[in-house]
Tab-separated table of C-alpha atoms in Angstrom:
chain	number	residue	atom	x	y	z
A	1	MET	CA	-19.509	62.047	-65.837
A	2	SER	CA	-22.077	64.110	-63.944
A	3	VAL	CA	-21.670	65.794	-60.572
A	4	ILE	CA	-24.181	63.376	-59.006
A	5	GLN	CA	-22.227	60.409	-60.349
A	6	ASN	CA	-18.966	61.780	-58.981
A	7	LEU	CA	-20.526	62.233	-55.541
A	8	TRP	CA	-22.005	58.740	-55.653
A	9	LEU	CA	-18.746	57.131	-56.683
A	10	CYS	CA	-16.836	59.027	-54.005
A	11	CYS	CA	-19.311	58.102	-51.267
A	12	PRO	CA	-17.720	55.984	-48.487
A	13	ARG	CA	-20.626	53.559	-48.582
A	14	THR	CA	-20.003	52.959	-52.273
A	15	GLN	CA	-16.355	51.974	-51.876
A	16	PRO	CA	-16.858	48.583	-50.169
A	17	PHE	CA	-19.399	47.660	-52.848
A	18	LEU	CA	-16.965	48.477	-55.628
A	19	PHE	CA	-14.192	46.374	-54.152
A	20	LYS	CA	-16.522	43.372	-53.827
A	21	ILE	CA	-17.144	43.251	-57.568
A	22	ARG	CA	-16.242	39.829	-58.879
A	23	PRO	CA	-13.454	38.649	-61.240
A	24	ARG	CA	-12.413	40.467	-64.424
A	25	ILE	CA	-13.436	43.818	-62.995
A	26	TYR	CA	-10.871	46.180	-61.554
A	27	VAL	CA	-11.408	49.451	-59.715
A	28	ALA	CA	-8.957	52.206	-60.632
A	29	LEU	CA	-8.428	55.131	-58.290
A	30	SER	CA	-7.762	58.535	-59.740
A	31	PRO	CA	-6.475	61.165	-57.235
A	32	ARG	CA	-8.511	64.299	-56.842
A	33	GLY	CA	-7.677	66.918	-59.418
A	34	SER	CA	-6.279	64.455	-61.951
A	35	THR	CA	-7.658	64.391	-65.473
A	36	ILE	CA	-8.791	61.772	-67.925
A	37	TRP	CA	-8.568	62.633	-71.630
A	38	CYS	CA	-11.580	61.346	-73.511
A	39	HIS	CA	-12.351	61.273	-77.229
A	40	SER	CA	-16.095	61.809	-77.429
A	41	MET	CA	-17.568	62.076	-80.912
A	42	SER	CA	-15.240	64.089	-83.113
A	43	GLN	CA	-13.053	65.859	-80.581
A	44	ALA	CA	-11.444	65.417	-77.204
A	45	THR	CA	-12.803	66.647	-73.885
A	46	LYS	CA	-11.211	66.843	-70.465
A	47	VAL	CA	-12.991	65.273	-67.499
A	48	SER	CA	-11.687	66.373	-64.113
A	49	SER	CA	-12.519	64.711	-60.819
A	50	PHE	CA	-15.043	66.501	-58.608
A	51	PRO	CA	-14.745	67.013	-54.802
A	52	GLY	CA	-13.656	63.947	-52.937
A	53	LYS	CA	-10.359	62.249	-52.267
A	54	TYR	CA	-10.708	59.704	-55.045
A	55	LEU	CA	-12.772	59.265	-58.165
A	56	TYR	CA	-13.539	55.656	-59.059
A	57	TYR	CA	-13.585	54.216	-62.561
A	58	VAL	CA	-14.569	50.620	-63.180
A	59	LEU	CA	-12.546	48.867	-65.862
A	60	PHE	CA	-13.818	45.639	-67.420
A	61	PHE	CA	-11.040	43.679	-69.098
A	62	SER	CA	-11.999	41.734	-72.221
A	63	GLN	CA	-9.601	39.675	-74.335
A	64	ASP	CA	-8.600	42.382	-76.778
A	65	MET	CA	-9.513	45.710	-75.190
A	66	THR	CA	-10.292	47.481	-71.965
A	67	ILE	CA	-13.700	49.089	-71.622
A	68	LEU	CA	-14.099	52.154	-69.447
A	69	PHE	CA	-17.469	52.769	-67.921
A	70	ASP	CA	-19.047	54.012	-64.729
A	71	MET	CA	-21.417	51.927	-62.622
A	72	PHE	CA	-24.535	52.935	-64.557
A	73	GLY	CA	-23.051	53.291	-68.055
A	74	PHE	CA	-23.377	57.075	-68.038
A	75	CYS	CA	-20.178	57.717	-70.018
A	76	ALA	CA	-20.342	59.952	-73.089
A	77	MET	CA	-21.169	58.392	-76.417
A	78	ASN	CA	-18.343	56.438	-78.049
A	79	VAL	CA	-15.667	57.386	-75.551
A	80	CYS	CA	-12.189	56.366	-76.605
A	81	ILE	CA	-9.040	56.774	-74.533
A	82	GLU	CA	-5.695	55.562	-75.814
A	83	PHE	CA	-2.665	56.002	-73.584
A	84	PHE	CA	1.014	55.528	-74.412
A	85	GLU	CA	3.062	55.356	-71.211
A	86	ASP	CA	6.826	55.128	-71.760
A	87	GLY	CA	6.338	53.600	-75.188
A	88	VAL	CA	3.649	51.127	-74.059
A	89	GLU	CA	0.249	51.577	-75.670
A	90	GLN	CA	-2.908	50.936	-73.686
A	91	VAL	CA	-6.337	51.256	-75.251
A	92	VAL	CA	-9.567	52.023	-73.447
A	93	ASP	CA	-12.691	51.964	-75.589
A	94	ASN	CA	-16.368	52.316	-74.788
A	95	ASN	CA	-19.373	52.406	-77.074
A	96	ALA	CA	-21.775	53.770	-74.459
A	97	LEU	CA	-22.869	50.528	-72.837
A	98	GLY	CA	-26.537	49.835	-73.329
A	99	VAL	CA	-26.896	52.330	-76.183
A	100	PRO	CA	-27.829	50.668	-79.525
A	101	LYS	CA	-25.354	51.153	-82.347
A	102	VAL	CA	-28.075	52.607	-84.544
A	103	GLU	CA	-28.569	55.444	-82.058
A	104	ILE	CA	-24.823	56.129	-82.029
A	105	LEU	CA	-24.852	56.348	-85.820
A	106	LYS	CA	-27.875	58.666	-85.824
A	107	GLN	CA	-26.243	61.036	-83.357
A	108	LYS	CA	-23.087	61.119	-85.474
A	109	MET	CA	-25.127	61.830	-88.582
A	110	GLU	CA	-26.754	64.801	-86.837
A	111	LEU	CA	-23.293	66.317	-86.442
A	112	LEU	CA	-23.014	66.202	-90.232
A	113	GLY	CA	-26.430	67.791	-90.738
A	114	ILE	CA	-28.270	64.571	-91.651
A	115	ASN	CA	-31.274	64.260	-89.349
A	116	LEU	CA	-32.770	60.776	-89.252
A	117	ASP	CA	-36.185	59.818	-87.906
A	118	ASN	CA	-37.476	56.444	-86.752
A	119	SER	CA	-38.403	55.506	-90.323
A	120	CYS	CA	-34.698	55.194	-91.239
A	121	LEU	CA	-34.193	51.541	-90.431
A	122	PRO	CA	-31.000	49.432	-90.805
A	123	GLY	CA	-30.744	47.347	-93.944
A	124	GLN	CA	-32.818	49.736	-96.062
A	125	TYR	CA	-31.946	52.553	-98.472
A	126	HIS	CA	-33.473	55.957	-97.885
A	127	ASN	CA	-33.662	59.085	-100.059
A	128	LEU	CA	-32.971	62.170	-97.954
A	129	PHE	CA	-32.256	65.854	-98.450
A	130	CYS	CA	-28.546	66.501	-98.853
A	131	PRO	CA	-27.336	69.052	-96.264
A	132	LYS	CA	-24.568	70.168	-98.626
A	133	CYS	CA	-26.449	71.047	-101.801
A	134	LYS	CA	-29.986	71.222	-100.308
A	135	GLY	CA	-31.298	69.254	-103.268
A	136	GLY	CA	-30.470	71.971	-105.786
A	137	LYS	CA	-33.095	74.188	-107.394
A	138	LEU	CA	-35.578	71.326	-107.547
A	139	LYS	CA	-35.174	70.580	-103.823
A	140	GLU	CA	-34.940	66.879	-104.627
A	141	ARG	CA	-34.124	64.085	-102.204
A	142	SER	CA	-30.787	63.322	-103.834
A	143	LEU	CA	-28.957	61.780	-100.849
A	144	SER	CA	-29.006	57.990	-100.769
A	145	PHE	CA	-28.471	56.853	-97.171
A	146	HIS	CA	-27.949	53.337	-95.830
A	147	ILE	CA	-27.220	51.729	-92.433
A	148	ILE	CA	-25.904	48.193	-92.877
A	149	PRO	CA	-27.955	45.464	-91.131
A	150	ASP	CA	-25.550	44.899	-88.212
A	151	CYS	CA	-25.324	48.695	-87.606
A	152	GLU	CA	-21.526	48.724	-87.688
A	153	PHE	CA	-21.508	51.725	-90.042
A	154	ALA	CA	-23.668	54.016	-92.155
A	155	MET	CA	-22.861	55.348	-95.623
A	156	TRP	CA	-24.308	57.954	-97.967
A	157	ARG	CA	-23.915	59.578	-101.379
A	158	CYS	CA	-25.540	62.531	-103.087
A	159	PHE	CA	-26.357	61.647	-106.684
A	160	ARG	CA	-26.542	65.251	-107.902
A	161	THR	CA	-23.645	65.676	-110.346
A	162	LYS	CA	-22.701	69.108	-108.994
A	163	CYS	CA	-22.532	67.790	-105.421
A	164	GLY	CA	-21.524	64.120	-105.122
A	165	TRP	CA	-21.052	64.353	-101.355
A	166	ALA	CA	-20.259	60.908	-99.971
A	167	GLY	CA	-18.891	59.358	-96.814
A	168	ARG	CA	-19.451	56.971	-93.947
A	169	VAL	CA	-19.359	56.812	-90.151
A	170	PHE	CA	-18.659	53.874	-87.856
A	171	ALA	CA	-20.407	53.050	-84.602
A	172	LYS	CA	-17.064	52.206	-82.954
A	173	ASP	CA	-15.066	55.025	-84.528
A	174	SER	CA	-14.498	58.473	-83.018
A	175	ASN	CA	-13.997	60.119	-86.409
A	176	LEU	CA	-16.512	61.361	-88.959
A	177	HIS	CA	-15.453	60.223	-92.421
A	178	GLY	CA	-17.247	62.733	-94.617
A	179	TYR	CA	-15.638	62.694	-98.062
A	180	GLY	CA	-13.576	59.742	-96.838
A	181	GLN	CA	-11.139	61.805	-94.746
A	182	MET	CA	-10.843	63.640	-91.452
A	183	THR	CA	-10.037	67.333	-91.163
A	184	GLU	CA	-8.354	69.579	-88.626
A	185	LYS	CA	-11.750	71.149	-87.975
A	186	SER	CA	-13.430	67.808	-87.260
A	187	LEU	CA	-10.621	66.951	-84.829
A	188	GLY	CA	-10.852	70.303	-83.053
A	189	LEU	CA	-7.324	71.474	-83.943
A	190	GLU	CA	-5.841	74.948	-84.217
A	191	PRO	CA	-2.365	76.532	-84.751
A	192	LEU	CA	0.072	76.326	-81.857
A	193	GLY	CA	-0.218	79.021	-79.211
A	194	PRO	CA	2.586	80.812	-77.300
A	195	LYS	CA	2.853	78.197	-74.539
A	196	LEU	CA	3.504	75.238	-76.835
A	197	ILE	CA	5.732	77.272	-79.130
A	198	ALA	CA	7.839	78.084	-76.054
A	199	TYR	CA	7.831	74.393	-75.088
A	200	PHE	CA	9.255	73.409	-78.480
A	201	LYS	CA	11.719	76.303	-78.446
A	202	GLU	CA	13.143	74.916	-75.201
A	203	ARG	CA	13.671	71.658	-77.096
A	204	GLN	CA	15.425	73.607	-79.893
A	205	ILE	CA	12.646	73.093	-82.435
A	206	SER	CA	11.741	76.182	-84.443
A	207	GLU	CA	8.371	77.576	-85.500
A	208	LYS	CA	9.389	77.025	-89.128
A	209	THR	CA	9.820	73.283	-88.565
A	210	LEU	CA	6.578	73.083	-86.582
A	211	SER	CA	4.692	74.871	-89.345
A	212	ARG	CA	6.126	72.741	-92.154
A	213	ASN	CA	5.077	69.579	-90.298
A	214	ALA	CA	1.608	70.958	-89.460
A	215	VAL	CA	2.026	70.486	-85.706
A	216	ARG	CA	-1.135	71.766	-84.038
A	217	GLN	CA	-2.766	72.007	-80.636
A	218	MET	CA	-6.163	70.955	-79.362
A	219	SER	CA	-8.638	73.832	-79.506
A	220	GLU	CA	-10.223	73.052	-76.140
A	221	SER	CA	-6.904	72.634	-74.355
A	222	LYS	CA	-3.982	74.897	-75.159
A	223	GLU	CA	-1.485	72.433	-73.636
A	224	ILE	CA	-2.189	69.392	-75.825
A	225	ILE	CA	0.094	68.913	-78.844
A	226	ALA	CA	-1.400	67.382	-81.999
A	227	PHE	CA	0.955	65.655	-84.432
A	228	THR	CA	-0.958	65.443	-87.709
A	229	TYR	CA	-0.272	62.410	-89.891
A	230	LYS	CA	-0.548	63.193	-93.591
A	231	GLN	CA	-0.184	61.198	-96.788
A	232	ASN	CA	-0.146	62.906	-100.182
A	233	GLY	CA	-1.018	66.078	-98.318
A	234	LEU	CA	-4.238	64.640	-96.859
A	235	LEU	CA	-4.863	64.227	-93.130
A	236	VAL	CA	-5.035	60.499	-92.355
A	237	GLY	CA	-4.529	60.544	-88.587
A	238	CYS	CA	-3.540	62.436	-85.483
A	239	LYS	CA	-1.572	61.666	-82.353
A	240	PHE	CA	-1.898	63.799	-79.233
A	241	ARG	CA	0.759	64.446	-76.601
A	242	THR	CA	0.785	66.296	-73.298
A	243	MET	CA	3.887	68.114	-72.090
A	244	GLU	CA	4.053	65.472	-69.328
A	245	LYS	CA	4.640	62.823	-72.031
A	246	ARG	CA	1.259	61.145	-72.215
A	247	PHE	CA	0.163	60.080	-75.685
A	248	TRP	CA	-3.015	58.934	-77.400
A	249	GLN	CA	-4.241	58.586	-80.961
A	250	VAL	CA	-7.459	59.547	-82.675
A	251	LYS	CA	-9.525	56.448	-83.263
A	252	GLY	CA	-9.395	55.559	-86.939
A	253	THR	CA	-5.886	56.925	-87.500
A	254	GLU	CA	-4.241	55.190	-90.451
A	255	LYS	CA	-1.342	52.933	-89.491
A	256	MET	CA	1.315	55.050	-91.090
A	257	LEU	CA	4.842	56.351	-90.528
A	258	TYR	CA	4.902	59.967	-89.342
A	259	GLY	CA	6.247	62.255	-92.082
A	260	ILE	CA	5.701	59.746	-94.873
A	261	ASP	CA	5.461	62.440	-97.566
A	262	ASP	CA	9.059	63.488	-96.776
A	263	ILE	CA	10.455	60.212	-98.128
A	264	ASN	CA	8.321	60.018	-101.259
A	265	HIS	CA	11.343	60.314	-103.568
A	266	ALA	CA	14.188	59.577	-101.147
A	267	SER	CA	16.926	57.036	-101.785
A	268	GLU	CA	18.132	57.347	-98.184
A	269	VAL	CA	15.759	57.333	-95.206
A	270	ILE	CA	16.196	57.917	-91.463
A	271	ILE	CA	13.798	56.195	-89.043
A	272	VAL	CA	13.360	57.473	-85.474
A	273	GLU	CA	11.192	56.450	-82.538
A	274	GLY	CA	9.106	59.566	-81.953
A	275	GLU	CA	7.614	62.595	-83.657
A	276	ILE	CA	9.807	65.073	-81.748
A	277	ASP	CA	12.909	63.169	-82.847
A	278	LYS	CA	11.760	63.528	-86.464
A	279	LEU	CA	11.397	67.291	-85.942
A	280	SER	CA	14.829	67.356	-84.277
A	281	LEU	CA	16.526	65.770	-87.276
A	282	GLU	CA	14.892	68.352	-89.502
A	283	GLU	CA	16.581	71.037	-87.386
A	284	ALA	CA	19.853	69.268	-88.182
A	285	GLY	CA	19.137	69.474	-91.909
A	286	PHE	CA	17.484	66.090	-92.546
A	287	GLN	CA	14.006	66.116	-94.051
A	288	ASN	CA	14.215	62.522	-95.303
A	289	CYS	CA	13.128	61.250	-91.891
A	290	VAL	CA	10.073	59.377	-90.598
A	291	SER	CA	8.990	58.227	-87.158
A	292	VAL	CA	7.264	55.033	-86.089
A	293	PRO	CA	3.789	55.889	-84.726
A	294	GLY	CA	3.540	53.885	-81.521
A	295	GLY	CA	6.798	53.519	-79.640
A	296	ALA	CA	9.071	50.494	-79.285
A	297	PRO	CA	8.461	46.830	-78.407
A	298	GLY	CA	9.443	45.291	-75.101
A	299	LYS	CA	11.615	42.623	-76.727
A	300	VAL	CA	12.719	41.218	-80.062
A	301	SER	CA	10.457	38.605	-81.627
A	302	LYS	CA	11.975	35.223	-82.446
A	303	ASP	CA	10.357	34.729	-85.823
A	304	LEU	CA	8.733	37.104	-88.296
A	305	PRO	CA	4.991	36.488	-88.646
A	306	PRO	CA	3.267	36.572	-92.062
A	307	ILE	CA	2.567	40.108	-93.260
A	308	GLU	CA	-1.186	39.736	-92.737
A	309	LYS	CA	-0.594	38.822	-89.071
A	310	ASP	CA	2.196	41.323	-88.410
A	311	THR	CA	-0.214	43.806	-86.815
A	312	ALA	CA	2.355	45.533	-84.579
A	313	TYR	CA	4.285	46.648	-87.682
A	314	GLN	CA	1.363	47.135	-90.040
A	315	TYR	CA	2.452	50.754	-90.433
A	316	LEU	CA	5.625	49.487	-92.097
A	317	TRP	CA	3.829	47.251	-94.587
A	318	ASN	CA	1.369	50.049	-95.376
A	319	CYS	CA	4.375	52.138	-96.458
A	320	LYS	CA	6.280	49.348	-98.172
A	321	GLU	CA	6.211	50.967	-101.628
A	322	TYR	CA	8.077	53.999	-100.240
A	323	PHE	CA	11.063	51.784	-99.410
A	324	ASN	CA	11.266	49.989	-102.756
A	325	LYS	CA	13.767	52.499	-104.176
A	326	VAL	CA	15.563	53.227	-100.882
A	327	VAL	CA	19.169	51.995	-100.863
A	328	ARG	CA	20.189	53.109	-97.354
A	329	ILE	CA	18.124	53.153	-94.149
A	330	ILE	CA	19.558	54.799	-91.034
A	331	LEU	CA	18.034	53.531	-87.787
A	332	ALA	CA	18.172	56.295	-85.155
A	333	THR	CA	15.999	54.741	-82.454
A	334	ASP	CA	16.306	55.413	-78.714
A	335	ASN	CA	19.350	54.260	-76.805
A	336	ASP	CA	17.520	51.911	-74.422
A	337	PRO	CA	16.454	48.234	-74.566
A	338	PRO	CA	13.085	48.928	-76.279
A	339	GLY	CA	14.779	51.251	-78.771
A	340	ARG	CA	17.395	48.646	-79.638
A	341	ALA	CA	14.647	46.018	-79.971
A	342	LEU	CA	12.799	48.316	-82.365
A	343	ALA	CA	15.937	48.721	-84.486
A	344	ASP	CA	16.273	44.937	-84.690
A	345	GLU	CA	12.628	44.502	-85.694
A	346	LEU	CA	12.865	47.190	-88.373
A	347	ALA	CA	16.100	45.782	-89.776
A	348	LYS	CA	14.638	42.287	-90.064
A	349	ARG	CA	11.682	43.607	-92.040
A	350	LEU	CA	13.470	46.175	-94.194
A	351	GLY	CA	16.608	44.138	-94.868
A	352	GLN	CA	19.730	44.231	-92.697
A	353	GLU	CA	21.986	44.642	-95.722
A	354	ARG	CA	20.751	48.201	-96.339
A	355	CYS	CA	20.380	49.284	-92.692
A	356	TRP	CA	22.806	51.472	-90.745
A	357	GLN	CA	22.822	52.267	-87.034
A	358	VAL	CA	23.282	55.607	-85.225
A	359	HIS	CA	25.300	55.553	-81.976
A	360	TRP	CA	24.306	58.260	-79.519
A	361	PRO	CA	27.274	59.859	-77.688
A	362	LYS	CA	28.033	59.749	-73.975
A	363	LYS	CA	26.704	62.499	-71.740
A	364	ASP	CA	28.926	61.474	-68.818
A	365	ASP	CA	31.134	58.573	-67.697
A	366	THR	CA	28.235	56.136	-67.304
A	367	ASN	CA	25.332	57.368	-69.435
A	368	CYS	CA	24.671	58.107	-73.103
A	369	PHE	CA	22.198	60.492	-74.659
A	370	LYS	CA	18.904	58.741	-75.255
A	371	ASP	CA	17.685	60.128	-78.573
A	372	ALA	CA	17.961	62.760	-81.285
A	373	ASN	CA	16.184	65.481	-79.331
A	374	GLU	CA	18.479	65.122	-76.317
A	375	VAL	CA	21.494	65.523	-78.565
A	376	LEU	CA	19.926	68.530	-80.301
A	377	LYS	CA	19.007	70.170	-77.004
A	378	TYR	CA	22.354	69.736	-75.245
A	379	MET	CA	24.892	69.466	-78.075
A	380	GLY	CA	23.348	71.389	-80.951
A	381	ALA	CA	22.224	70.783	-84.537
A	382	ASP	CA	25.735	70.487	-85.999
A	383	THR	CA	26.671	67.703	-83.588
A	384	LEU	CA	23.421	65.877	-84.286
A	385	LYS	CA	24.077	66.105	-88.007
A	386	ARG	CA	27.606	64.752	-87.621
A	387	ILE	CA	26.411	61.816	-85.483
A	388	VAL	CA	23.821	60.766	-88.077
A	389	GLU	CA	26.351	61.095	-90.891
A	390	ASN	CA	28.708	58.786	-88.944
A	391	ALA	CA	26.196	55.944	-88.664
A	392	GLU	CA	27.729	52.498	-89.054
A	393	PRO	CA	26.500	49.530	-91.113
A	394	TYR	CA	23.971	47.583	-89.103
A	395	THR	CA	25.794	44.274	-89.224
A	396	ILE	CA	29.020	45.871	-87.914
A	397	ALA	CA	27.206	47.774	-85.179
A	398	HIS	CA	25.692	44.529	-83.945
């Protein structure tokens, strides 16, 4: 958002107008100095409020998403903000209101080195120069490029045998899918710096564990943790976290359990509620552990929906084949109502007869430790290991 826009939105004469906006529009106030984390194009940027007591953002609520925009639609192209507050996911998505999808696709293609002119129309195939192989010695137009008629996505393939570069981009997606996968470079990631290494050390998680799990940080902000989601060694998604416990995911992240490659040949699996808990159990000697990607539900559902409609647990069905040979599943979710609800939901889907439940110990006369990382931090790795090993059968625990 530009300086002029900030000044306009902070102007006293603007405020009454904003609050008069009719139904289904809500004005959110962001205190001066606060930040909004935006995914623009292929990497995240930080937008800080400019002088003024409050910075106003107008949120239009549709049935299935919340769209963030300013009064004139000046937001950056394809802005995506996804927040997870205390386990509750909120999604804010904007495709640059008023900007045609075809223009969004063309700008994304420029980032990949494919420059399109006005002759590249949707619904037609075009032969272009491949930016990877440059057309070889013959300088041929070997790249076949196509934007589908409704402009939802564009796709391409180089037909030179020695190249074969192919991929696609989506108008509503913040990732560039060259070669069908994202990369750490395209997401703007880098190895952890001293500040975040110290943060994890305070939580008793070592550099060795962080390295093995490819935990990274955002290049443009040295305080944003990036949990990389990989399957068969390939990057399929990324979830960001601030040290103040704010979370968001890269748009286009596969619905997948975190650490899925660690249970590829496991007969016993531990499921936790967060990425840091998965790292904590590794410190206690357990690598056969995965984490759910998006927190816990508010309550237990009455009936299981059909698999195709079970969207909240799609990550579980996407990993179903990994559990086919598993004989024992240890549920080590958080010790709070949402965590217990998550354990119930997982057990119903995975089979109660092979599920076991971890009981977190008391920290004082009235309270218990909440999760694996709390136990690791205050009681040590040996105690955490013993607690997991003493898990009880799910039916007895409930």
